[in-house]
Coordinates of C-alpha atoms and ligand atoms in Angstrom, one line a residue:
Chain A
X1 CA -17.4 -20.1 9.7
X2 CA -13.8 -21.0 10.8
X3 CA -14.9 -20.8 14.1
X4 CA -15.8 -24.4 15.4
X5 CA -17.7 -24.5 18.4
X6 CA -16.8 -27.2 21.4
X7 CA -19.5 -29.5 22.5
X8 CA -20.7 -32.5 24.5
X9 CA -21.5 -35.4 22.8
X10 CA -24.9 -37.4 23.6
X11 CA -25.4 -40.0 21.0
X12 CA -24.0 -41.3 17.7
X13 CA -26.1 -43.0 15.2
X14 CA -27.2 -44.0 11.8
X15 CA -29.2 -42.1 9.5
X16 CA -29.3 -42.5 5.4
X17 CA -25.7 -44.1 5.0
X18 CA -24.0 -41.1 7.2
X19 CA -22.8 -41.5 10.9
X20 CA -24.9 -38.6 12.6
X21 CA -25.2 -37.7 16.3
X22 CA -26.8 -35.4 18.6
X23 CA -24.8 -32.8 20.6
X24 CA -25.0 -30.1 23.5
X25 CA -23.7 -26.7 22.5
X26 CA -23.9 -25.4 26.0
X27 CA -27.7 -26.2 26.2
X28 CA -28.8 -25.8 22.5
X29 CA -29.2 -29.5 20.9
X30 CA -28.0 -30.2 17.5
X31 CA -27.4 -32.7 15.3
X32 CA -24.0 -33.1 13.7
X33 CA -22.2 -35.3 11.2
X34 CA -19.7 -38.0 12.8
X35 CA -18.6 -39.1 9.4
X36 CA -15.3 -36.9 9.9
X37 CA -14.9 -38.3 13.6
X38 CA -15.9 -41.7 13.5
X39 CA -13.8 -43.0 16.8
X40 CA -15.8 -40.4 18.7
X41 CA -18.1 -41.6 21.9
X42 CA -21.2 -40.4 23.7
X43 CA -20.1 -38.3 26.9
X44 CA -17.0 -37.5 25.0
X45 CA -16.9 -33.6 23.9
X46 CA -16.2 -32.2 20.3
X47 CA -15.6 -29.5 18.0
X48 CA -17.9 -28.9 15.7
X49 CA -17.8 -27.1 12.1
X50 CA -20.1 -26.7 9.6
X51 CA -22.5 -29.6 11.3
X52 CA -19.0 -31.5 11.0
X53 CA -17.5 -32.6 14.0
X54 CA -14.1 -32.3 13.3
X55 CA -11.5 -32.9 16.6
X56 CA -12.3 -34.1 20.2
X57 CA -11.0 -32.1 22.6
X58 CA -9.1 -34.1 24.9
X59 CA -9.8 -33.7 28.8
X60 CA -5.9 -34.5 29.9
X61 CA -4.3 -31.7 27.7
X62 CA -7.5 -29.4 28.2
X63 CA -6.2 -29.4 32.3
X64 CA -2.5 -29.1 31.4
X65 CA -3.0 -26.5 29.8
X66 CA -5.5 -24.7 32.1
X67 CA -2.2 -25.5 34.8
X68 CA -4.6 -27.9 36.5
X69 CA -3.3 -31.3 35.6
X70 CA -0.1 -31.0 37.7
X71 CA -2.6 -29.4 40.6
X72 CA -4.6 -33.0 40.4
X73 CA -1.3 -35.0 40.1
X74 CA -0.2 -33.4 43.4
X75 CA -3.3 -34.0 45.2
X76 CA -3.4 -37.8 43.8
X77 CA 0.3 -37.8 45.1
X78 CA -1.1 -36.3 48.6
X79 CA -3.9 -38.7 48.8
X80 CA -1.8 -41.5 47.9
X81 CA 0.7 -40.4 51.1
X82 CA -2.1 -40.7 53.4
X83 CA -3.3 -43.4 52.9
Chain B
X1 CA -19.7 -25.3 29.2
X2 CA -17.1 -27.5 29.8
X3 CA -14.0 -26.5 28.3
X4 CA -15.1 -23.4 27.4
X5 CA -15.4 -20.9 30.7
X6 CA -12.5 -21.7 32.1
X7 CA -10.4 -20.6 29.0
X8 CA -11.9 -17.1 30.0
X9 CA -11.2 -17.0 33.5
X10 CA -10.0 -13.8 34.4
X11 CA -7.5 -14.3 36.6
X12 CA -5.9 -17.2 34.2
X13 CA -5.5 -14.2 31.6
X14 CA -4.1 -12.0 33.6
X15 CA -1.3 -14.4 34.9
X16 CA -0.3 -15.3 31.2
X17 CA -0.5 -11.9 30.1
X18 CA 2.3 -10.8 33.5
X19 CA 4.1 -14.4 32.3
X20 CA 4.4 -13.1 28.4
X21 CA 6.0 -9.6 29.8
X22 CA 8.4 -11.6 32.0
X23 CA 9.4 -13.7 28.6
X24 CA 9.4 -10.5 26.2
X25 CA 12.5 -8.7 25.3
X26 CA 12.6 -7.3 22.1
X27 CA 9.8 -6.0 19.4
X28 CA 7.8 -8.6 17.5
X29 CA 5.6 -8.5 14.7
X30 CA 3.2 -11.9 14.8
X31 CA 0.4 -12.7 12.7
X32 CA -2.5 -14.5 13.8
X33 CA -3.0 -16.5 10.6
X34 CA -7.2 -16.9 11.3
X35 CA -9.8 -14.4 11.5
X36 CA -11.6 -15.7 14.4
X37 CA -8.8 -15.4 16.4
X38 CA -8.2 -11.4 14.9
X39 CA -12.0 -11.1 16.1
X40 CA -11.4 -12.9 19.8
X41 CA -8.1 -11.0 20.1
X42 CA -10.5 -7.8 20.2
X43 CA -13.4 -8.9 21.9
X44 CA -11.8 -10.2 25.0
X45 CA -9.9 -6.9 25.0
X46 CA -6.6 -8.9 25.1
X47 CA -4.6 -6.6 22.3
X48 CA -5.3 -4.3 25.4
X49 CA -3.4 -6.4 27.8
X50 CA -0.2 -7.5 25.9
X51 CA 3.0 -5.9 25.9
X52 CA 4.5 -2.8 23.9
X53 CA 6.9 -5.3 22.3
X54 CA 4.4 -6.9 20.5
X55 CA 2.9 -6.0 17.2
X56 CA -0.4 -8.3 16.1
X57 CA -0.8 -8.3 12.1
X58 CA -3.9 -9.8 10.6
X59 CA -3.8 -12.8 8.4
X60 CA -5.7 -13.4 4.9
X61 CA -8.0 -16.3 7.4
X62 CA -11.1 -15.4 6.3
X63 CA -12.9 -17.5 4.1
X64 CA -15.6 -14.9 3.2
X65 CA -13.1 -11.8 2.7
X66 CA -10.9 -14.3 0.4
X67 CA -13.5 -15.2 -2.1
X68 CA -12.8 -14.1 -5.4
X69 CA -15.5 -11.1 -6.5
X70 CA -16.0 -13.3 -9.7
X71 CA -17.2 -16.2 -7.5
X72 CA -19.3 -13.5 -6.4
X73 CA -21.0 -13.2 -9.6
X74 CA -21.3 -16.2 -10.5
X75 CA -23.4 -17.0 -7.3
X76 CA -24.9 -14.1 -7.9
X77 CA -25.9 -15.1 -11.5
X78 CA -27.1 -18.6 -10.2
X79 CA -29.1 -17.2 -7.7
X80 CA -31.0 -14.9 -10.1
X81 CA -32.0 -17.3 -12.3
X82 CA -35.5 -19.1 -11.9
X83 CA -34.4 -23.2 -12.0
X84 CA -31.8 -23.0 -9.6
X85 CA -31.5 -22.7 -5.7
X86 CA -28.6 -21.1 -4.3
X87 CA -27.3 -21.9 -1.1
X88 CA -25.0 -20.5 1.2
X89 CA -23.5 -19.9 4.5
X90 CA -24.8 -16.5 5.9
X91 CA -21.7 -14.6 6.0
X92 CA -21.9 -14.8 2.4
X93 CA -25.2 -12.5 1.9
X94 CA -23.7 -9.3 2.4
X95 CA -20.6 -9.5 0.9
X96 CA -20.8 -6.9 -1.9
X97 CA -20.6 -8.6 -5.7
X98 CA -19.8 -6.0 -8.8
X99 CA -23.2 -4.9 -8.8
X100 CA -24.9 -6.2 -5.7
X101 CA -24.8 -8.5 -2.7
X102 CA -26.5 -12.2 -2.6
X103 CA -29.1 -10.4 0.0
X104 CA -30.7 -7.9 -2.3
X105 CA -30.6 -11.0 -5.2
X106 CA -32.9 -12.5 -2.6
X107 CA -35.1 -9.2 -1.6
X108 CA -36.1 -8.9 -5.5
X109 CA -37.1 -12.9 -5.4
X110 CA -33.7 -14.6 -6.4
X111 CA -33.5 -18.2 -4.5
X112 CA -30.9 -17.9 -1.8
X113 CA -31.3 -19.9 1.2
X114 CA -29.0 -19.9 4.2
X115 CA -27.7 -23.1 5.2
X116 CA -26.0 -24.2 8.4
X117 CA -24.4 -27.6 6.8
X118 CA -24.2 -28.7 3.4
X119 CA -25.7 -31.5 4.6
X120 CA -28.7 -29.3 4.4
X121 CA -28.3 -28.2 1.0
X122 CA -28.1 -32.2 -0.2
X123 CA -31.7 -32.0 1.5
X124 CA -32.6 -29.2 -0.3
X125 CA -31.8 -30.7 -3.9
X126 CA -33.9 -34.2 -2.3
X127 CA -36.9 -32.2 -1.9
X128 CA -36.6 -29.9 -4.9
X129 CA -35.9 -32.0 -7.6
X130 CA -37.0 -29.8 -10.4
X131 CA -34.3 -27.5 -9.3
X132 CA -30.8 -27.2 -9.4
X133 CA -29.4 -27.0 -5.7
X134 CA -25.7 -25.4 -5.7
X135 CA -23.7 -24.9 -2.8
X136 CA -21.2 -22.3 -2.6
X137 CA -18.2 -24.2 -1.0
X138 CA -16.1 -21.4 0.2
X139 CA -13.7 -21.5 3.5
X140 CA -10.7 -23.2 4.4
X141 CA -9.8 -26.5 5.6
X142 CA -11.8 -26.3 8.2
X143 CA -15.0 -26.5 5.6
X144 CA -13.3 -28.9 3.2
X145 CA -14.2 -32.2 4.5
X146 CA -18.2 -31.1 4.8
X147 CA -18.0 -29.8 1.5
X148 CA -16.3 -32.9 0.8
X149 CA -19.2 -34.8 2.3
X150 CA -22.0 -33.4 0.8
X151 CA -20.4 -35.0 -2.5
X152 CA -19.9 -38.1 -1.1
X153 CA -23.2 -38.5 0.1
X154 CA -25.0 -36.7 -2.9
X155 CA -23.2 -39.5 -5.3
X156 CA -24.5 -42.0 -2.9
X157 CA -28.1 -41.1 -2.7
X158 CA -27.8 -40.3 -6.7
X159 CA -28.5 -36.9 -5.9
X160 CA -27.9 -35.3 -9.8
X161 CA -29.1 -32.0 -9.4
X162 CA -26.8 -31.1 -6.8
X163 CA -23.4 -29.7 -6.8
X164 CA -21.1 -27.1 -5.8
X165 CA -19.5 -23.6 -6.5
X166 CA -16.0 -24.1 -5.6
X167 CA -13.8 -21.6 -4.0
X168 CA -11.9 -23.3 -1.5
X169 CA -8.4 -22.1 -0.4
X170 CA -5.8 -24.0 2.0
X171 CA -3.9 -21.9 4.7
X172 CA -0.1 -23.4 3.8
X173 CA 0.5 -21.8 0.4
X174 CA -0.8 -18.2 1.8
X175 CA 1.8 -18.4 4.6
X176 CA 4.6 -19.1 2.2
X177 CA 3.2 -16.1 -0.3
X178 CA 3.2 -13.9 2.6
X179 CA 6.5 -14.9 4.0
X180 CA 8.0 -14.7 0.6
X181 CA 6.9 -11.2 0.0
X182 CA 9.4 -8.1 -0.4
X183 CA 6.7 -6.4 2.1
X184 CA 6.7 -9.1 4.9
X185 CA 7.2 -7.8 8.5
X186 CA 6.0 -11.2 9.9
X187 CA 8.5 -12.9 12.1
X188 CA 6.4 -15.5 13.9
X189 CA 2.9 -17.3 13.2
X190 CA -0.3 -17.8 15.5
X191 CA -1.6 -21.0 13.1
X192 CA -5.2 -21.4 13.2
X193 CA -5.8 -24.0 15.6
X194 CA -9.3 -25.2 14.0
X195 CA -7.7 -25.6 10.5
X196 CA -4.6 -27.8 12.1
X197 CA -7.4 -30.1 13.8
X198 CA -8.5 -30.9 10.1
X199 CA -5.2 -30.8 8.7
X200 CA -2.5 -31.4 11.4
X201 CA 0.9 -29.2 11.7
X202 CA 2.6 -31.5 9.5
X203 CA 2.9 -29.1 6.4
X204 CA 4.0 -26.3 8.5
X205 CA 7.2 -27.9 9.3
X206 CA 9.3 -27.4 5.9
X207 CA 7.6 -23.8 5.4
X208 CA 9.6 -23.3 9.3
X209 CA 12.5 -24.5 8.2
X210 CA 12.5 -22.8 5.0
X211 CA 12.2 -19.7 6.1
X212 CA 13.0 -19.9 9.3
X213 CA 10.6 -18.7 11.6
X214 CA 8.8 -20.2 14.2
X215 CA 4.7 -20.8 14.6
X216 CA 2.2 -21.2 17.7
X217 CA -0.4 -23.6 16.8
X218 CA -3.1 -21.8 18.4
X219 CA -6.7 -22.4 19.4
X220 CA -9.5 -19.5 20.0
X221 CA -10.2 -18.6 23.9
X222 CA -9.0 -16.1 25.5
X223 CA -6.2 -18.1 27.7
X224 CA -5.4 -20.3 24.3
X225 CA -4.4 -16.7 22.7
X226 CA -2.3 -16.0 25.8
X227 CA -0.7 -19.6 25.8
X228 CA 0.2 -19.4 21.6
X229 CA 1.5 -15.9 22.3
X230 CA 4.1 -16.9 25.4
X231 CA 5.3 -20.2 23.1
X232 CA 5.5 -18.3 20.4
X233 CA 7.1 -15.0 21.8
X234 CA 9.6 -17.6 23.9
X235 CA 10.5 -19.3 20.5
X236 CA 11.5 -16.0 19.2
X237 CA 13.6 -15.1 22.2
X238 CA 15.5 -17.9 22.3
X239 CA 15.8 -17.6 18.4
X240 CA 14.2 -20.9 18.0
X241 CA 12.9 -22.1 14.2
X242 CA 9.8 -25.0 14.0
X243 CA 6.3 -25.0 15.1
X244 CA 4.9 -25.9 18.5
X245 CA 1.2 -27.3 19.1
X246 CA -0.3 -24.9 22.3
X247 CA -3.4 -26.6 21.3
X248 CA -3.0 -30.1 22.2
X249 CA -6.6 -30.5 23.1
X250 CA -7.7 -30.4 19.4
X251 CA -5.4 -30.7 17.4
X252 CA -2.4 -33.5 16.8
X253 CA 0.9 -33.2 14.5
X254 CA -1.2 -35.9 11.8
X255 CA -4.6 -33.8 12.6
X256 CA -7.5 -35.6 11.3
X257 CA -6.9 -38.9 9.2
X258 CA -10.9 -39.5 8.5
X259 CA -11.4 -36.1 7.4
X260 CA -8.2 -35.7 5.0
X261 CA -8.9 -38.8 3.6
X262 CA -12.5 -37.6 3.2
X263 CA -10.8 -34.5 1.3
X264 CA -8.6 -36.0 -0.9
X265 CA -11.4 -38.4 -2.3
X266 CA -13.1 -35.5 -3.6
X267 CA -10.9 -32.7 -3.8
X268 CA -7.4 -32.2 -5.1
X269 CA -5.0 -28.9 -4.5
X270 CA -5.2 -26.3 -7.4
X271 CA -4.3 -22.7 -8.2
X272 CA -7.2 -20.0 -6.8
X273 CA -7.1 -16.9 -6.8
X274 CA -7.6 -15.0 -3.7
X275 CA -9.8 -11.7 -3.5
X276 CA -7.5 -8.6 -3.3
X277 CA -4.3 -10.9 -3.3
X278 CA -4.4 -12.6 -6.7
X279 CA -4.0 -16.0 -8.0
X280 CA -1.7 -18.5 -5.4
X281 CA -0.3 -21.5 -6.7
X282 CA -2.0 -24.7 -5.3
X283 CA -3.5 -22.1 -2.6
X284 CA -6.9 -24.2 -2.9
X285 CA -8.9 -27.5 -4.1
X286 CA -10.9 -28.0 -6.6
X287 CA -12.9 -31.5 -7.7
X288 CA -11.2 -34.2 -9.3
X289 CA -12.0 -35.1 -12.6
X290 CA -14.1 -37.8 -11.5
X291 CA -16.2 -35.6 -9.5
X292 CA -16.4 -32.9 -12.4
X293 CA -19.7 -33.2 -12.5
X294 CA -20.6 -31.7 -9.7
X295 CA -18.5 -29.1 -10.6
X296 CA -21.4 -25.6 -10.7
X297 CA -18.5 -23.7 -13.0
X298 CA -18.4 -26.7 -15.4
X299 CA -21.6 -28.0 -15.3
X300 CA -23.6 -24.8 -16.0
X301 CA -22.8 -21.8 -18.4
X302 CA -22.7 -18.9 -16.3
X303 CA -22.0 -16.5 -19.2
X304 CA -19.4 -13.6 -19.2
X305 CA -18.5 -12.4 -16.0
X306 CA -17.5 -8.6 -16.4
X307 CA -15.9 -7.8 -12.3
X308 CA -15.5 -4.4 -11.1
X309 CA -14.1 -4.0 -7.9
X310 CA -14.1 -0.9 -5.3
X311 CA -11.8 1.4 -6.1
X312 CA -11.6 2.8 -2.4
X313 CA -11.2 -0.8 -0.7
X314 CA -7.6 -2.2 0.3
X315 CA -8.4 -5.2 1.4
X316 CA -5.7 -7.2 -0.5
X317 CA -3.0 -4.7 2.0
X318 CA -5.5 -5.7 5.0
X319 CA -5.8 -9.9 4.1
X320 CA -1.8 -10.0 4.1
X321 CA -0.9 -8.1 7.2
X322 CA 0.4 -5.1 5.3
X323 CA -1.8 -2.2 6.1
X324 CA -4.5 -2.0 8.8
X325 CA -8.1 -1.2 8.5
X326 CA -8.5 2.3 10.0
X327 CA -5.6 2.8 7.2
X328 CA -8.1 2.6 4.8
X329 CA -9.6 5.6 3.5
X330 CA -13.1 4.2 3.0
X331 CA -13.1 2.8 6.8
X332 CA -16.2 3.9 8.8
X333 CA -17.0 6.6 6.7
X334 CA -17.6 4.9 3.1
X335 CA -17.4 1.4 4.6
X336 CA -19.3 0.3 7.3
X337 CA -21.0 -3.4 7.9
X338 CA -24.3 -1.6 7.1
X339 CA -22.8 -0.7 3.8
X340 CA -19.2 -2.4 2.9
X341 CA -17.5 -1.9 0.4
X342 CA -15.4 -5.0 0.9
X343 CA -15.6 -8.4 2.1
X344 CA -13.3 -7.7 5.6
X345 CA -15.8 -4.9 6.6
X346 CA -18.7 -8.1 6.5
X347 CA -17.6 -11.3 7.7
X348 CA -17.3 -12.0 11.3
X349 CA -13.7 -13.0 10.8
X350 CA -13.3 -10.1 8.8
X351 CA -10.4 -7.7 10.3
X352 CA -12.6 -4.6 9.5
X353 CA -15.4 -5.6 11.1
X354 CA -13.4 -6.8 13.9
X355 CA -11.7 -3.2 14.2
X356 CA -15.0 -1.0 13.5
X357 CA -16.9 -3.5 16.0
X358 CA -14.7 -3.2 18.8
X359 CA -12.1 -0.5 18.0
X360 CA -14.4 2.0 16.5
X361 CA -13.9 4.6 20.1
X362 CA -10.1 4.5 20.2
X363 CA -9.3 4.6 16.2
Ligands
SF4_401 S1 -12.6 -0.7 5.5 FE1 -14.0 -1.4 3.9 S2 -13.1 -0.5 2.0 FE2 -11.5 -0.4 3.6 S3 -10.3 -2.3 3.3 FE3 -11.9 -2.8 4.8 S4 -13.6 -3.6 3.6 FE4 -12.2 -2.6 2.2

């Protein structure tokens, strides 16, 4: 049960007195607790555990370390030069 | 899925696994602290593709495999008794008790129900309020601030017949036991990415320092295996002591402030014992006093517990990286995950599972 799963976000709410939300595991729709996330936005993606979501996964380091951030840098730094 | 696929790309894999044989120089022996990540390790086949040099021991990070046998029991007893509803996470079901499993408690009419949240069992107790709802709060701190939460929000619905079996452990006072051992080959750390998004890599630093090793915070695909592995391995080649974060997308040095504060509202660190290990100082939480009365152990008497544990299963040598599983002499012959003898053999971040699933042709 360790293993959280990474998700899309689609919408944060109230229900009872606990911040809930509804996210996309890759096409399955669920909804999760934002109580433990509570900075977290729609269209913004998540790990979930338990029906907790627990970390957002952020998009910058997600490309860095997937080697693809310095890729886009070089192509804004190209596309910068011609224009 | 986002995020997801291209952390298996093929070709990505490949490139860090030719990067970690340029890096490599001597013989390592690493420890991948979590379960899941002993399970992805073998299901992506990437123990395949790393070098000779490298030696991957299994870590004590599974929840299910760690759970005392007594907890066992006691669930066990709960569940067979007639005013109560005991609920679980699935992985708990088959893990053998003294005498049986939660699963055949439930075949012969014993109230188990499989939950996905404990959000769900807070529901539960809602609707049946002429029975006692227990949750069985095992894991580590990745479960802790749910567990945490079902508290908070059964005390604020005034939710009274709800509470909680507790056996929750916490990852930093394990690594120290291990490291501390006379029988510790471990020289570096894979640190379970999921529990540092919860908890930060904050309390890692001193254990680094004092016993001077270094540790990969690590997440769970196949190129974040590769990526902890080269930091880690390059740490140890340039003799380097401290922990690095190779899994900056989740996780942050101070990890999750709303869930730890979440956790240490309800929950405070205490001795637990650990299935096969023994008893770990302040390796776990337990309910503060205020919360005591959600507390299953205290709240109900749950009569004399009497354990008696396999005499063929090693999976204390397994959950600390001393002995593997096809070293056991139960493995796939006595023990298999239609019939375990031991937690590790059941649980999807169990190590014996893990090896019989996908190792079971080469052992
Ligand atoms: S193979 Fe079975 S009996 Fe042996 S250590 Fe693993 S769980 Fe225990």
């Amino acid at each position: 049960m360790c293993l959280g799963v990474p998700c899309k976000i689609l919408e944060i709410y109230k229900k009872d007195t606990l911040t809930m939300g509804k996210v996309d595991f890759g096409g399955v729709v669920r909804e999760v607790c934002f109580e433990t996330l509570p900075d977290a936005l729609p269209g913004e993606y998540a790990i979930v555990h338990v029906g907790f979501a627990i970390s957002k996964l952020s998009e910058a380091d997600a490309l860095d370390t997937l080697g693809l951030l310095k890729e886009m840098n070089d192509l804004a730094d190209l596309e910068d030069q011609n224009q | 899925m986002k995020y997801t696929d291209e952390f298996r790309d093929a070709a990505r894999v490949k490139q860090l696994a030719d990067d970690l044989r340029g890096i490599i120089q001597h013989p390592w022996v690493i420890m991948e602290i979590c379960g899941g990540q002993t399970h992805s390790f073998m299901h992506y086949g990437i123990d395949q593709l790393l070098p000779p040099e490298i030696e991957l021991v299994h870590g004590p990070g599974c929840p299910v495999c760690v759970t005392p046998l007594e907890m066992i029991d006691k669930a066990i007893a709960l569940a067979s008794d007639s005013g109560f509803i005991l609920t679980s996470y699935g992985d708990m079901l088959r893990v053998p008790g003294s005498n049986q499993d939660l699963f055949s408690v439930r075949a012969s009419g014993g109230a188990v129900k499989v939950v996905y949240s404990p959000l769900d069992a807070v529901q539960l107790a809602r609707d049946n309020p002429d029975k006692q709802v227990v949750f069985f709060a095992i894991g580590f701190e990745t479960t802790t601030p749910a567990n945490a939460m079902s508290i908070i929000q059964a005390e604020s619905l005034g939710i009274k017949n709800f509470s909680l079996l507790v056996s929750q452990v916490r990852v930093p006072p394990a690594m120290e036991a291990i490291l501390s051992s006379p029988a510790n080959r471990v020289q570096g750390f894979l640190a379970a990415g999921h529990v540092c998004a919860v908890m930060g890599f904050w309390e890692y630093l001193p254990i680094a320092e004092k016993y001077q090793i270094p540790m990969a915070v690590t997440g769970f695909e196949p190129v974040d295996l590769l990526k902890g592995l080269n930091d880690l391995v390059t740490m140890l080649e340039q003799k380097k002591v401290g922990v690095i974060n190779s899994y900056p997308r989740a996780v942050t040095l101070e990890g999750n402030m709303a869930a730890q504060a979440s956790i240490n509202r309800v929950f405070q660190p205490s001795d637990r014992a650990w299935r096969g290990i023994g008893t770990i100082p302040m390796s776990g939480f337990s309910l503060r006093p205020e919360y005591v009365h959600f507390d299953a152990e205290k709240r109900f008497d749950l009569g004399h517990i009497k354990t008696r544990e396999s005499e063929v299963c090693i999976a204390g040598q397994v959950l600390q990286g001393v002995m593997k599983p096809p070293q056991c002499p139960g493995f796939g012959t006595l023990c298999t995950p239609e019939n375990p003898l031991g937690a590790p053999m059941v649980s999807a971040e169990g190590a014996c599972s893990a090896y019989y699933r996908y190792k079971k042709m080469t052992s």
